[in-house]
């Protein structure tokens, strides 16, 4: 199930349904076509999980196009018969699935037809990769490279003009990478690891049991060694801060001066064809937990963001790794 579909389609509709039908189940009609059976299976799994959490049937999901055996070709032919023109598919310029075999040519054609949107999405990818080298739209290669291969020189020239005239910023990016939870931890703790393990509390008195004291020592609610696998990365926490804004030349000069004063090495990444400038303050390790801190320059507009407890997690992990806070 695509996260974008869950966030921007499924979640708003679910909230409306819960408000309209708070005490009874409702039906949900989803327009997946006959060749999208895998999406339907994934959606059913998500709905079943929500129903199980609520301990009732919130809603049932139906797929009329799949039931009728109608694929996209049949649907488009029916729409053409009814309306007399080819109905365009709904479309997000920044969709990471636009690079699939079926969607790729149509995506390139739309970027040729709509230059402002092409610049917007190309600039988005460039900024994303400035903060995270793995932030390209596609697992293999960038959107920029595909637009270049498509011969859309107008979009690439417009991107150059946009980057030259845009306001830029120096960003400070920090990440905390915890160790991944183990299967035994999920089996014993479920969704929340800090909760006591089964057998830790007496169900009648709520007091800790003797086996719990023997297993966990004085701290039961802290994750235990068996809960974490230091060889695998867990869900990372990230903080993005704007240090200063200015022209591209100004922030480039600032990051070089800052790196020189701090004894850091400037990295000129070439993963994106236009290149990125960043400096590494703390490099992530290969054993988890670990941390990372980088400074990078990119067009301004990235929203400063971090979780409420990020600073606490950052300090705790740095102390654990004996790093300066």
Coordinates of C-alpha atoms in Angstrom, one line a residue:
X1 CA 0.0 0.0 0.0
X2 CA 1.5 3.4 -1.0
X3 CA 2.0 5.7 1.9
X4 CA 0.9 8.7 -0.2
X5 CA -2.5 6.9 -0.8
X6 CA -2.9 6.1 2.9
X7 CA -2.0 9.7 4.0
X8 CA -3.8 11.8 1.4
X9 CA -6.7 9.5 0.4
X10 CA -7.3 6.8 2.9
X11 CA -6.8 8.8 6.1
X12 CA -9.1 11.7 5.3
X13 CA -11.9 9.4 4.1
X14 CA -11.5 7.2 7.2
X15 CA -11.8 10.3 9.5
X16 CA -15.0 11.4 7.6
X17 CA -16.4 7.9 7.9
X18 CA -15.7 7.7 11.6
X19 CA -17.4 11.1 12.2
X20 CA -20.4 10.2 10.1
X21 CA -20.8 6.6 11.4
X22 CA -19.2 6.5 14.8
X23 CA -21.2 3.5 16.1
X24 CA -21.8 1.3 13.0
X25 CA -19.9 -0.2 10.1
X26 CA -19.9 1.4 6.7
X27 CA -18.8 0.3 3.2
X28 CA -15.8 1.7 1.4
X29 CA -15.7 1.5 -2.4
X30 CA -12.1 1.6 -3.9
X31 CA -11.5 2.0 -7.6
X32 CA -8.5 -0.4 -8.0
X33 CA -8.8 -2.0 -11.4
X34 CA -8.4 -5.7 -12.3
X35 CA -4.6 -5.6 -12.6
X36 CA -4.2 -4.0 -9.2
X37 CA -4.9 -7.1 -7.1
X38 CA -1.8 -6.6 -5.0
X39 CA -2.9 -3.1 -4.0
X40 CA -6.2 -4.5 -2.9
X41 CA -4.6 -7.2 -0.8
X42 CA -2.4 -4.6 0.9
X43 CA -5.4 -2.3 1.5
X44 CA -7.4 -5.2 3.0
X45 CA -4.5 -5.9 5.3
X46 CA -4.4 -2.3 6.5
X47 CA -8.2 -2.2 7.1
X48 CA -8.2 -5.5 9.0
X49 CA -5.5 -4.2 11.2
X50 CA -7.5 -1.1 11.9
X51 CA -10.6 -3.2 12.6
X52 CA -8.6 -5.4 15.0
X53 CA -7.3 -2.4 16.9
X54 CA -10.8 -1.0 17.3
X55 CA -12.1 -4.4 18.3
X56 CA -15.0 -4.0 15.8
X57 CA -15.6 -3.8 12.1
X58 CA -15.1 -0.1 11.3
X59 CA -15.8 -0.7 7.6
X60 CA -15.7 -3.3 4.8
X61 CA -13.9 -2.6 1.6
X62 CA -15.3 -3.4 -1.9
X63 CA -13.5 -3.3 -5.3
X64 CA -16.2 -3.2 -8.0
X65 CA -13.7 -2.9 -10.9
X66 CA -11.8 -6.0 -9.8
X67 CA -15.1 -7.9 -9.2
X68 CA -16.1 -7.0 -12.8
X69 CA -12.7 -7.9 -14.2
X70 CA -12.3 -4.3 -15.7
X71 CA -8.7 -3.3 -16.1
X72 CA -7.5 0.3 -17.0
X73 CA -7.9 -0.3 -20.8
X74 CA -11.5 -1.2 -20.4
X75 CA -12.2 1.7 -18.1
X76 CA -10.6 4.2 -20.4
X77 CA -12.5 2.8 -23.4
X78 CA -15.8 3.1 -21.5
X79 CA -15.0 6.7 -20.5
X80 CA -14.1 7.6 -24.1
X81 CA -17.5 6.1 -25.2
X82 CA -19.3 8.2 -22.6
X83 CA -17.5 11.5 -22.9
X84 CA -15.7 11.5 -26.3
X85 CA -12.2 12.1 -25.1
X86 CA -9.4 10.2 -23.4
X87 CA -9.7 10.8 -19.7
X88 CA -6.3 11.7 -18.1
X89 CA -5.1 9.8 -15.1
X90 CA -4.9 11.5 -11.8
X91 CA -1.3 12.6 -11.3
X92 CA 1.2 13.9 -8.7
X93 CA 4.4 15.3 -10.2
X94 CA 6.4 14.2 -7.1
X95 CA 5.0 10.6 -7.0
X96 CA 7.9 8.1 -6.6
X97 CA 6.0 5.6 -8.6
X98 CA 6.0 7.7 -11.7
X99 CA 9.2 5.9 -12.8
X100 CA 7.5 2.6 -13.3
X101 CA 7.4 1.1 -16.8
X102 CA 3.8 1.9 -17.4
X103 CA 3.8 5.4 -15.9
X104 CA 7.3 6.6 -17.1
X105 CA 6.5 7.8 -20.7
X106 CA 3.3 9.6 -19.5
X107 CA 5.3 11.3 -16.8
X108 CA 7.9 12.5 -19.2
X109 CA 5.2 13.8 -21.6
X110 CA 3.5 15.8 -18.8
X111 CA 6.8 17.3 -17.7
X112 CA 7.3 18.5 -21.3
X113 CA 3.8 19.9 -21.5
X114 CA 4.0 21.7 -18.1
X115 CA 7.4 23.4 -17.6
X116 CA 6.7 25.1 -14.3
X117 CA 5.7 21.8 -12.7
X118 CA 8.8 20.2 -14.2
X119 CA 11.0 22.8 -12.5
X120 CA 9.1 22.5 -9.2
X121 CA 9.6 18.7 -9.0
X122 CA 13.2 18.8 -10.3
X123 CA 14.1 21.4 -7.6
X124 CA 12.3 19.3 -5.0
X125 CA 14.5 16.3 -5.8
X126 CA 17.6 18.4 -5.8
X127 CA 16.8 19.8 -2.4
X128 CA 15.9 16.4 -1.0
X129 CA 19.2 14.9 -2.1
X130 CA 21.1 17.8 -0.6
X131 CA 19.7 16.8 2.9
X132 CA 19.9 13.1 2.2
X133 CA 21.9 11.5 -0.6
X134 CA 19.3 8.7 -0.8
X135 CA 16.5 11.2 -1.4
X136 CA 16.2 10.8 -5.2
X137 CA 12.8 9.9 -6.5
X138 CA 13.8 6.5 -7.8
X139 CA 15.9 3.8 -6.2
X140 CA 18.1 3.7 -9.3
X141 CA 18.9 7.1 -10.8
X142 CA 17.4 10.5 -10.5
X143 CA 14.4 12.2 -12.1
X144 CA 17.0 14.8 -13.5
X145 CA 18.8 12.0 -15.4
X146 CA 15.5 10.8 -16.9
X147 CA 14.4 14.2 -18.0
X148 CA 17.9 14.7 -19.5
X149 CA 17.6 11.4 -21.4
X150 CA 14.1 12.4 -22.6
X151 CA 15.7 15.5 -24.2
X152 CA 13.7 18.0 -22.2
X153 CA 16.4 20.6 -22.3
X154 CA 13.9 23.4 -21.7
X155 CA 13.1 22.0 -18.2
X156 CA 16.7 21.6 -17.3
X157 CA 17.6 25.2 -18.4
X158 CA 14.6 26.5 -16.4
X159 CA 15.9 24.5 -13.4
X160 CA 19.3 26.1 -13.7
X161 CA 17.7 29.6 -13.9
X162 CA 15.6 28.8 -10.8
X163 CA 18.6 27.6 -8.8
X164 CA 20.6 30.6 -9.8
X165 CA 17.9 33.1 -8.7
X166 CA 16.4 31.3 -5.7
X167 CA 17.2 32.1 -2.1
X168 CA 19.4 29.4 -0.5
X169 CA 20.0 28.2 3.0
X170 CA 22.6 26.4 5.1
X171 CA 20.9 23.5 6.9
X172 CA 22.0 21.5 9.9
X173 CA 20.7 18.0 9.7
X174 CA 21.0 15.5 12.6
X175 CA 19.9 11.9 12.6
X176 CA 19.7 9.3 15.3
X177 CA 19.7 5.6 14.2
X178 CA 18.5 3.3 16.9
X179 CA 19.1 -0.5 16.8
X180 CA 16.1 -2.4 15.3
X181 CA 13.7 -4.2 17.5
X182 CA 14.0 -8.0 17.5
X183 CA 11.2 -10.4 16.6
X184 CA 11.1 -11.6 20.2
X185 CA 10.6 -8.0 21.4
X186 CA 7.6 -7.5 19.1
X187 CA 6.2 -10.9 20.2
X188 CA 6.4 -10.0 23.8
X189 CA 5.9 -6.2 23.8
X190 CA 3.7 -5.7 20.7
X191 CA 3.6 -2.1 19.5
X192 CA 5.2 -0.5 22.6
X193 CA 8.6 -1.8 23.7
X194 CA 8.9 0.2 27.0
X195 CA 5.9 -1.6 28.4
X196 CA 6.6 -4.5 30.9
X197 CA 7.1 -8.0 29.4
X198 CA 4.3 -10.6 30.1
X199 CA 5.0 -12.0 33.6
X200 CA 6.6 -8.8 34.9
X201 CA 3.5 -7.6 36.8
X202 CA 1.2 -9.5 39.0
X203 CA -2.3 -9.2 37.4
X204 CA -4.0 -8.8 40.8
X205 CA -1.7 -6.4 42.6
X206 CA 0.1 -4.7 39.8
X207 CA 3.4 -5.3 41.6
X208 CA 6.5 -6.6 39.9
X209 CA 7.0 -10.3 40.1
X210 CA 10.2 -12.0 41.4
X211 CA 11.1 -13.4 37.9
X212 CA 10.9 -9.8 36.5
X213 CA 13.3 -8.5 39.2
X214 CA 15.7 -11.4 38.3
X215 CA 15.4 -10.9 34.6
X216 CA 15.4 -7.1 34.3
X217 CA 17.1 -5.8 37.4
X218 CA 15.9 -2.5 38.8
X219 CA 14.5 -1.1 35.5
X220 CA 11.7 -3.1 34.0
X221 CA 10.3 -0.5 31.6
X222 CA 13.6 0.1 29.8
X223 CA 14.3 -1.9 26.6
X224 CA 16.2 -5.0 27.4
X225 CA 19.2 -6.4 25.5
X226 CA 17.0 -9.0 23.9
X227 CA 14.8 -6.2 22.5
X228 CA 17.4 -4.7 20.2
X229 CA 19.6 -6.0 17.3
X230 CA 22.7 -3.8 17.0
X231 CA 23.4 -5.1 13.5
X232 CA 20.2 -3.7 12.1
X233 CA 19.0 -0.1 11.8
X234 CA 15.7 0.9 13.4
X235 CA 13.4 3.8 12.6
X236 CA 15.5 6.9 12.5
X237 CA 14.7 10.3 14.1
X238 CA 15.7 13.4 12.2
X239 CA 16.2 17.1 13.0
X240 CA 16.4 19.8 10.3
X241 CA 17.4 23.4 11.2
X242 CA 18.0 26.5 9.1
X243 CA 21.3 28.1 10.1
X244 CA 21.2 31.0 7.7
X245 CA 19.8 32.1 4.4
X246 CA 21.3 34.1 1.5
X247 CA 22.4 33.8 -2.1
X248 CA 23.9 30.6 -3.4
X249 CA 27.4 32.1 -3.3
X250 CA 27.0 33.5 0.2
X251 CA 25.9 30.2 1.8
X252 CA 28.5 28.3 -0.2
X253 CA 31.2 30.6 1.2
X254 CA 29.8 30.2 4.7
X255 CA 29.8 26.4 4.7
X256 CA 33.4 26.4 3.4
X257 CA 34.5 28.8 6.1
X258 CA 32.6 27.0 8.8
X259 CA 34.2 23.6 7.8
X260 CA 37.6 25.2 7.7
X261 CA 37.2 26.7 11.2
X262 CA 35.8 23.4 12.6
X263 CA 38.4 21.2 11.0
X264 CA 35.8 19.4 8.9
X265 CA 36.1 18.2 5.3
X266 CA 33.9 19.6 2.6
X267 CA 32.3 17.0 0.5
X268 CA 31.2 17.6 -3.1
X269 CA 28.7 14.9 -3.8
X270 CA 28.2 13.9 -7.4
X271 CA 25.2 11.5 -6.9
X272 CA 23.0 14.3 -8.4
X273 CA 24.3 15.5 -11.8
X274 CA 24.3 19.1 -10.5
X275 CA 26.3 18.2 -7.4
X276 CA 25.8 19.1 -3.7
X277 CA 28.0 20.8 -1.1
X278 CA 28.0 19.5 2.4
X279 CA 30.3 19.0 5.5
X280 CA 30.2 16.1 7.8
X281 CA 30.4 16.9 11.6
X282 CA 29.6 13.4 12.9
X283 CA 29.7 10.3 10.7
X284 CA 27.3 7.4 11.3
X285 CA 28.8 4.2 12.5
X286 CA 28.1 0.6 11.3
X287 CA 26.8 -0.6 14.7
X288 CA 23.5 0.7 16.1
X289 CA 22.6 3.0 17.8
X290 CA 24.6 5.6 16.0
X291 CA 24.2 9.3 15.1
X292 CA 25.0 11.5 12.1
X293 CA 25.3 15.3 11.8
X294 CA 25.8 17.1 8.5
X295 CA 25.6 20.7 7.2
X296 CA 24.4 21.2 3.6
X297 CA 23.3 24.0 1.3
X298 CA 20.2 23.9 -0.8
X299 CA 17.4 26.2 -1.9
X300 CA 15.5 27.6 1.1
X301 CA 12.0 26.5 1.9
X302 CA 12.6 23.3 3.8
X303 CA 10.6 23.5 7.0
X304 CA 12.4 23.1 10.3
X305 CA 11.2 19.9 11.9
X306 CA 12.0 17.5 14.6
X307 CA 10.1 15.3 17.0
X308 CA 9.3 16.7 20.5
X309 CA 11.7 14.3 22.2
X310 CA 14.5 14.5 19.6
X311 CA 16.9 16.6 21.7
X312 CA 16.5 14.2 24.6
X313 CA 17.1 11.2 22.3
X314 CA 20.1 12.9 20.7
X315 CA 21.8 13.7 24.0
X316 CA 21.1 10.2 25.4
X317 CA 22.6 8.5 22.3
X318 CA 25.6 10.8 22.2
X319 CA 26.4 10.1 25.8
X320 CA 25.9 6.4 25.2
X321 CA 28.5 6.7 22.3
X322 CA 30.7 9.0 24.4
X323 CA 30.4 11.8 21.9
X324 CA 30.2 15.5 22.7
X325 CA 26.6 16.7 23.1

